[in-house]
Structures are given as structure tokens and as C-alpha cells.
Amino acid sequence: MPELPEIETTRRGITPHLLGREIAAVVVREPRLRWPVPPDLGQRLGGGRIRSLDRRAKYLLIGVESVSGPGTLIVHLGMSGSLSIVCGEVAPRRHDHFELRLDDGVRLRLNDPRRFGSVHWTQAAAESHFLLRALGPEPLGPAFDGDYLYRRSRGRRAGVKSFIMDAGVVVGVGNIYASEALFRAGIRPGRPAGAVSRARYARLTETLRATLNEAIELGGTTLRDFVGGDGRPGYFRQSLAVYGRGGEACHACGASLRAARIGQRMTVWCPRCQR
DNA sequence: ACGAAGCCCTGCAAGC
DNA sequence: TGCTTGCAGGGCTTCG
């Protein structure tokens, strides 16, 4: 489900419901996520106050002033996870694994059928957590530009799509937006990353930023059941030029879009527009 | 260091 | 209708 725009949409949607509230209780219905949910989360978080909601890569960082000091709840939605705001007593649905109950009766629910998501709690600096430590720069941040991508890509023979989906290079770029940004930049996804020029990387950073920003503006991409924290679906799906359109006509030139696996992930591109 | 493959898990659609 | 198969928005881990 979620790439960076979907996480950001979720963060913006749930923030007004959480900020400043006290955590009354924690419910863990299914601890077997990508990593086991800590069994003592209830004791650690109970009575704590939510101070901040941030995002790093595809991780949601919930800053909590807990009874034993400040810490961060690190939530990842994996492939199929979603967070929703529930008011009062609402029967849990299948795959509702985790829940924060707030002092005003509102609940934050994590639903994740495939259980690739995770919940961690750390009282150390979040950026030093083992999940976040080795991450590359944010694509919408100042450290990300064409020169950076050009430098990092020298000598790399894997496809440029796999390269920009490598979280050690740049974070938050998943299968949808990698495909879309490469289409907009006119770069063939299978081209070796080390064989892309500096000028074309400059162009790619622009299209990546634009694609991600547009998707955030539209509330993300709803493919099956994604809804932002406010319950509304994302409308970026109508803007997809190549993702999920293998065999169909390119909107720009009419050529038949090609589809193939690159680095295990289905990839679609226009054989005429992308070189 | 890099890159490819395996694996974690459920749901859904397509094909027989 | 019911079964099997393959694929899905991610990413850590292992192996060469």
C-alpha cells in the first residue's frame, strides 16, 4: 500500500487527532508483525503524552513523553498496512493488530493483512535506531540533488530503477513512484545506474520531487483500499502514466508500454519515450 | 561494496 | 463452483 506520499498523507490525517493527547491504553491483538511488537508497550506508553508526529522515509515517528522519559514509537506500514482513526467503541476488524487508546476516547488503529509492518519503541534518538541508521537522504530534502545521485551511482551496474529504490541511496521511493518519475524523466528503468549522465540525474531528481509532491497533494495513490488517516482515498491513481499499464498505449506517444521484472519488481516503461 | 535471490504473510484475480 | 497459481504498494537477510 504505502509509499512516501501515502505515509505523509496518513501522518497529516492523523496528527490533529493525536497531538497533545495522553495515551490511556495500548492494545496488541497480534504481536507477530515483521518484528514482534514489544510485549510491555502498554506499561511503557500508558500515561504518556504525544508530543510530535514526524516521518522519516516510510517510517512514522510518534514522539511520546512517557512516564519514564521521552521516546519514539516507530511505525512502519509494510506492504499492506494502514492506520485509521476510530472514535469510541468500534468492533475491531480482521487484521486490526495494534491500537493506541487516547484519553478522549479516540483510537489509532493499525490494520495490516500481510503483517509486513512493524511497531518499535525506542528511548534513544530515533535516527540512531537500527532501522533508520543506514537510510539515505529524504527525496524532498535539501541533501538530495542530481550531483548526489550522479556521485552515488558511479560504478553501479544495476538498473537505475533498482538504484533509486535502494533506501541507502534515497528513501521513500517505491515501485509506483520510481516508475512514474523515470517515465517523466525519459529514462529507461533497466539502464545501468552508472550509465546515466549527470544532467539526466538532475532531471530525475526534479521529476521525483514533482511526482511525490503531486501525489501528496492528491492524498496518495489508492490501488485497492488505501485511505488516508482522514478516511479519504488518494486520487493520484488517475495520474499514473505507466504503473499498472503494461501493454496499454503511452499517453505521450501512443506506443505500447513494455512490462518486465527489474530487480524482482514489475516495471512498466515506454520503449519510445524512455531511453 | 554490490547485486541478485529468498523470505516474511494474506488477499485477490485469473485460469483451469 | 472450486481448486491452483501467481502477483501485489516493502525491506531485511543471506549468499555469491
Coordinates of C-alpha atoms (C1' of nucleotides) in Angstrom, one line a residue:
Chain A
M1 CA 0.0 0.0 0.0
P2 CA 2.2 2.8 1.2
E3 CA 5.0 4.7 -0.3
L4 CA 6.2 8.1 0.9
P5 CA 3.2 10.1 -0.2
E6 CA 0.8 7.6 1.5
I7 CA 2.7 7.7 4.7
E8 CA 2.8 11.5 4.6
T9 CA -0.9 11.6 3.8
T10 CA -1.6 9.4 6.8
R11 CA 0.7 11.4 9.0
R12 CA -1.2 14.6 8.1
G13 CA -4.5 13.0 8.5
I14 CA -4.0 11.5 12.0
T15 CA -1.9 14.3 13.5
P16 CA -4.7 16.6 14.7
H17 CA -6.3 13.6 16.5
L18 CA -3.2 12.6 18.3
L19 CA -1.1 15.7 19.1
G20 CA -1.1 16.6 22.8
R21 CA -3.3 13.7 23.8
E22 CA -2.5 11.3 26.6
I23 CA -2.2 7.6 25.9
A24 CA -4.8 5.8 28.1
A25 CA -4.0 2.2 26.9
V26 CA -2.3 0.2 24.3
V27 CA -3.9 -2.9 22.8
V28 CA -1.8 -5.5 21.0
R29 CA -4.1 -8.1 19.4
E30 CA -1.4 -9.7 17.2
P31 CA 2.2 -9.1 18.1
R32 CA 3.6 -11.2 15.2
L33 CA 4.4 -8.4 12.8
R34 CA 7.6 -8.0 10.7
W35 CA 9.3 -7.8 14.2
P36 CA 7.5 -8.9 17.3
V37 CA 5.6 -6.0 18.9
P38 CA 7.2 -5.4 22.4
P39 CA 5.0 -7.1 25.0
D40 CA 5.5 -4.3 27.5
L41 CA 4.3 -1.5 25.3
G42 CA 1.3 -0.9 27.5
Q43 CA 3.4 -0.2 30.6
R44 CA 5.9 1.9 28.7
L45 CA 3.4 4.1 26.9
G46 CA 0.5 4.2 29.3
G47 CA 0.1 7.7 30.8
G48 CA 2.5 9.1 28.1
R49 CA 1.7 12.2 26.1
I50 CA 2.0 12.5 22.3
R51 CA 4.3 15.4 21.5
S52 CA 5.1 15.1 17.8
L53 CA 4.3 13.2 14.6
D54 CA 7.1 13.0 12.1
R55 CA 8.1 10.9 9.1
R56 CA 11.5 9.5 8.2
A57 CA 11.5 7.5 4.9
K58 CA 8.4 5.3 5.2
Y59 CA 8.5 5.3 9.0
L60 CA 6.1 7.2 11.0
L61 CA 7.7 8.6 14.2
I62 CA 5.3 9.3 17.1
G63 CA 7.1 11.3 19.7
V64 CA 5.9 10.4 23.2
E65 CA 6.7 12.0 26.6
S66 CA 6.4 8.7 28.5
V67 CA 6.4 8.3 32.3
S68 CA 10.0 7.1 32.0
G69 CA 11.1 10.0 29.7
P70 CA 10.8 10.9 26.1
G71 CA 10.8 8.2 23.4
T72 CA 9.6 7.4 19.9
L73 CA 7.1 5.0 18.6
I74 CA 8.4 3.8 15.2
V75 CA 5.6 2.5 12.9
H76 CA 6.0 1.0 9.5
L77 CA 3.1 0.0 7.3
G78 CA 4.9 -2.6 5.2
M79 CA 3.1 -3.5 2.0
S80 CA -0.5 -3.7 3.2
G81 CA -0.7 -1.7 6.4
S82 CA -2.9 1.3 7.2
L83 CA -3.7 3.5 10.1
S84 CA -7.1 4.8 10.9
I85 CA -8.8 7.0 13.5
V86 CA -11.7 5.4 15.3
C87 CA -13.9 7.2 17.7
G88 CA -15.1 5.2 20.7
E89 CA -16.2 1.6 20.9
V90 CA -16.0 0.2 17.4
A91 CA -15.5 -3.6 17.0
P92 CA -12.1 -4.4 15.6
R93 CA -11.9 -5.8 12.1
R94 CA -9.8 -8.7 10.8
H95 CA -6.1 -7.7 10.9
D96 CA -6.5 -4.9 13.4
H97 CA -3.3 -5.8 15.2
F98 CA -2.4 -2.7 17.2
E99 CA -4.3 0.2 18.8
L100 CA -3.5 3.3 20.8
R101 CA -6.3 4.4 23.0
L102 CA -6.3 8.1 23.9
D103 CA -7.7 9.9 26.9
D104 CA -10.6 11.4 24.8
G105 CA -11.9 8.1 23.6
V106 CA -10.2 8.3 20.1
R107 CA -8.3 5.3 19.0
L108 CA -5.5 4.9 16.4
R109 CA -5.7 1.5 14.8
L110 CA -3.1 -0.4 12.7
N111 CA -4.6 -2.8 10.2
D112 CA -2.1 -4.9 8.2
P113 CA -3.3 -8.1 6.5
R114 CA 0.2 -9.2 5.4
R115 CA 1.9 -8.2 8.7
F116 CA 5.0 -6.8 6.9
G117 CA 4.6 -3.7 9.0
S118 CA 6.1 -3.2 12.4
V119 CA 6.0 -1.2 15.7
H120 CA 9.1 -0.3 17.7
W121 CA 9.6 1.8 20.8
T122 CA 12.9 3.5 21.5
Q123 CA 14.0 6.0 24.1
A124 CA 17.3 6.7 22.3
A125 CA 17.5 9.2 19.4
A126 CA 15.2 7.8 16.7
E127 CA 17.8 8.4 13.9
S128 CA 20.2 6.0 15.6
H129 CA 17.7 3.2 15.7
F130 CA 18.9 0.2 13.6
L131 CA 16.1 0.6 11.2
L132 CA 16.8 4.2 10.5
R133 CA 20.6 4.4 10.9
A134 CA 21.7 3.5 7.4
L135 CA 19.0 5.4 5.5
G136 CA 19.8 7.8 2.7
P137 CA 18.5 11.3 2.4
E138 CA 14.9 12.4 2.0
P139 CA 13.9 12.9 -1.6
L140 CA 12.1 16.1 -0.7
G141 CA 15.0 17.3 1.5
P142 CA 17.9 19.6 0.7
A143 CA 20.6 16.9 0.5
F144 CA 19.0 15.3 -2.5
D145 CA 20.0 16.5 -5.9
G146 CA 21.4 15.4 -9.3
D147 CA 25.0 15.7 -8.3
Y148 CA 24.4 13.4 -5.3
L149 CA 22.7 10.7 -7.4
Y150 CA 25.4 11.0 -10.0
R151 CA 28.1 10.5 -7.5
R152 CA 26.5 7.6 -5.7
S153 CA 25.7 5.8 -9.0
R154 CA 29.2 5.7 -10.5
G155 CA 30.3 2.1 -11.0
R156 CA 26.8 0.7 -10.3
R157 CA 25.6 -1.7 -12.9
A158 CA 22.1 -2.5 -11.6
G159 CA 19.2 -0.8 -13.2
V160 CA 18.6 2.9 -12.4
K161 CA 15.1 1.9 -11.1
S162 CA 16.6 -0.5 -8.5
F163 CA 19.2 2.2 -7.7
I164 CA 16.6 4.8 -6.8
M165 CA 14.5 2.3 -4.8
D166 CA 17.6 1.5 -2.6
A167 CA 16.8 3.1 0.7
G168 CA 20.5 3.5 1.3
V169 CA 20.6 5.9 -1.7
V170 CA 17.4 7.8 -1.3
V171 CA 14.4 6.9 0.9
G172 CA 10.7 6.6 0.3
V173 CA 10.8 5.8 -3.4
G174 CA 8.8 2.6 -4.0
N175 CA 7.6 0.8 -7.1
I176 CA 4.9 3.2 -8.2
Y177 CA 6.8 6.5 -7.9
A178 CA 10.1 5.1 -9.2
S179 CA 8.3 4.0 -12.4
E180 CA 6.4 7.3 -12.7
A181 CA 9.4 9.5 -12.1
L182 CA 11.6 7.6 -14.6
F183 CA 8.8 7.9 -17.2
R184 CA 8.7 11.7 -16.7
A185 CA 12.4 11.9 -16.9
G186 CA 12.6 9.9 -20.1
I187 CA 15.0 7.3 -18.6
R188 CA 14.7 3.6 -19.2
P189 CA 14.4 1.8 -15.9
G190 CA 16.7 -1.0 -16.8
R191 CA 19.6 1.3 -17.8
P192 CA 22.6 0.7 -15.6
A193 CA 22.6 3.4 -12.9
G194 CA 26.3 4.1 -13.6
A195 CA 25.5 4.9 -17.2
V196 CA 23.1 7.7 -16.6
S197 CA 24.6 11.2 -17.1
R198 CA 24.8 14.0 -14.5
A199 CA 22.2 16.1 -16.5
R200 CA 19.7 13.3 -16.6
Y201 CA 20.1 12.7 -12.9
A202 CA 19.4 16.4 -12.3
R203 CA 16.2 15.9 -14.4
L204 CA 15.3 12.7 -12.4
T205 CA 15.6 14.4 -9.1
E206 CA 13.2 17.1 -10.4
T207 CA 10.6 14.6 -11.7
L208 CA 10.9 12.5 -8.5
R209 CA 10.2 15.5 -6.3
A210 CA 7.4 16.7 -8.5
T211 CA 5.8 13.2 -8.7
L212 CA 6.0 12.8 -4.9
N213 CA 4.7 16.3 -4.2
E214 CA 1.7 15.9 -6.6
A215 CA 0.9 12.6 -5.0
I216 CA 0.9 14.1 -1.6
E217 CA -1.3 16.9 -2.8
L218 CA -3.8 14.4 -4.1
G219 CA -3.8 12.3 -0.9
G220 CA -1.6 9.5 -2.3
T221 CA -2.4 6.6 -4.6
T222 CA -5.3 4.3 -3.8
L223 CA -4.9 1.0 -5.6
R224 CA -7.1 -1.3 -3.5
D225 CA -8.1 0.1 -0.2
F226 CA -5.7 2.8 0.9
V227 CA -7.3 5.6 2.8
G228 CA -5.5 8.4 4.5
G229 CA -5.9 9.0 8.2
D230 CA -8.9 11.1 7.5
G231 CA -10.7 8.2 5.7
R232 CA -10.5 9.6 2.2
P233 CA -8.9 7.7 -0.6
G234 CA -6.0 9.0 -2.6
Y235 CA -6.6 10.4 -6.1
F236 CA -3.1 10.1 -7.6
R237 CA -4.2 6.9 -9.3
Q238 CA -5.7 8.9 -12.2
S239 CA -2.3 10.5 -12.7
L240 CA -0.4 7.3 -13.2
A241 CA 1.3 7.3 -16.6
V242 CA 2.9 3.8 -16.6
Y243 CA 2.4 1.9 -13.3
G244 CA 0.0 -0.9 -13.8
R245 CA -0.5 0.0 -17.5
G246 CA 1.7 -2.6 -19.2
G247 CA 0.6 -3.3 -22.8
E248 CA -1.6 -0.2 -22.9
A249 CA -0.8 2.9 -25.0
C250 CA 1.6 5.5 -23.8
H251 CA -0.3 8.7 -23.1
A252 CA 2.6 10.7 -24.7
C253 CA 3.4 8.9 -27.9
G254 CA 0.8 6.0 -28.2
A255 CA 3.5 3.3 -28.2
S256 CA 2.6 0.1 -26.4
L257 CA 4.0 0.2 -22.8
R258 CA 6.5 -2.6 -22.0
A259 CA 6.4 -4.5 -18.8
A260 CA 9.1 -6.7 -17.3
R261 CA 10.6 -7.6 -14.0
I262 CA 13.6 -5.5 -12.9
G263 CA 15.1 -6.4 -9.6
Q264 CA 12.1 -8.7 -8.7
R265 CA 9.6 -5.9 -9.1
M266 CA 7.2 -5.4 -12.0
T267 CA 8.3 -2.5 -14.1
V268 CA 6.5 -0.6 -16.9
W269 CA 8.0 1.8 -19.3
C270 CA 7.6 3.4 -22.7
P271 CA 10.1 2.0 -25.2
R272 CA 9.9 5.1 -27.3
C273 CA 9.8 7.9 -24.7
Q274 CA 12.4 6.4 -22.3
R275 CA 16.0 5.8 -23.3
Chain B
dA1 C1' 30.7 -3.0 -1.9
dC2 C1' 27.4 -4.6 -4.8
dG3 C1' 23.6 -7.3 -6.6
dA4 C1' 20.5 -11.0 -7.0
dA5 C1' 17.5 -14.1 -4.6
dG6 C1' 14.9 -15.7 -0.7
dC7 C1' 11.7 -14.8 2.7
dC8 C1' 8.1 -12.9 5.7
dC9 C1' 2.3 -13.1 5.0
dT10 C1' -2.6 -12.7 3.3
dG11 C1' -5.9 -11.5 -0.3
dC12 C1' -7.4 -11.4 -4.7
dA13 C1' -7.9 -12.3 -9.6
dA14 C1' -7.2 -15.2 -13.3
dG15 C1' -7.1 -19.6 -15.3
dC16 C1' -8.3 -24.3 -15.5
Chain C
dT1 C1' -18.3 -23.8 -8.4
dG2 C1' -13.9 -24.9 -6.6
dC3 C1' -9.2 -25.5 -6.8
dT4 C1' -4.4 -23.9 -8.0
dT5 C1' -1.3 -20.4 -9.3
dG6 C1' 0.8 -16.0 -9.5
dC7 C1' 1.1 -11.5 -8.2
dA8 C1' 0.7 -7.4 -5.0
dG9 C1' 2.3 -0.6 -2.9
dG10 C1' 8.4 -3.3 1.3
dG11 C1' 12.6 -4.4 3.0
dC12 C1' 15.7 -7.3 5.9
dT13 C1' 18.8 -11.1 5.4
dT14 C1' 21.7 -14.3 3.1
dC15 C1' 24.7 -15.7 -0.3
dG16 C1' 27.9 -15.3 -4.1

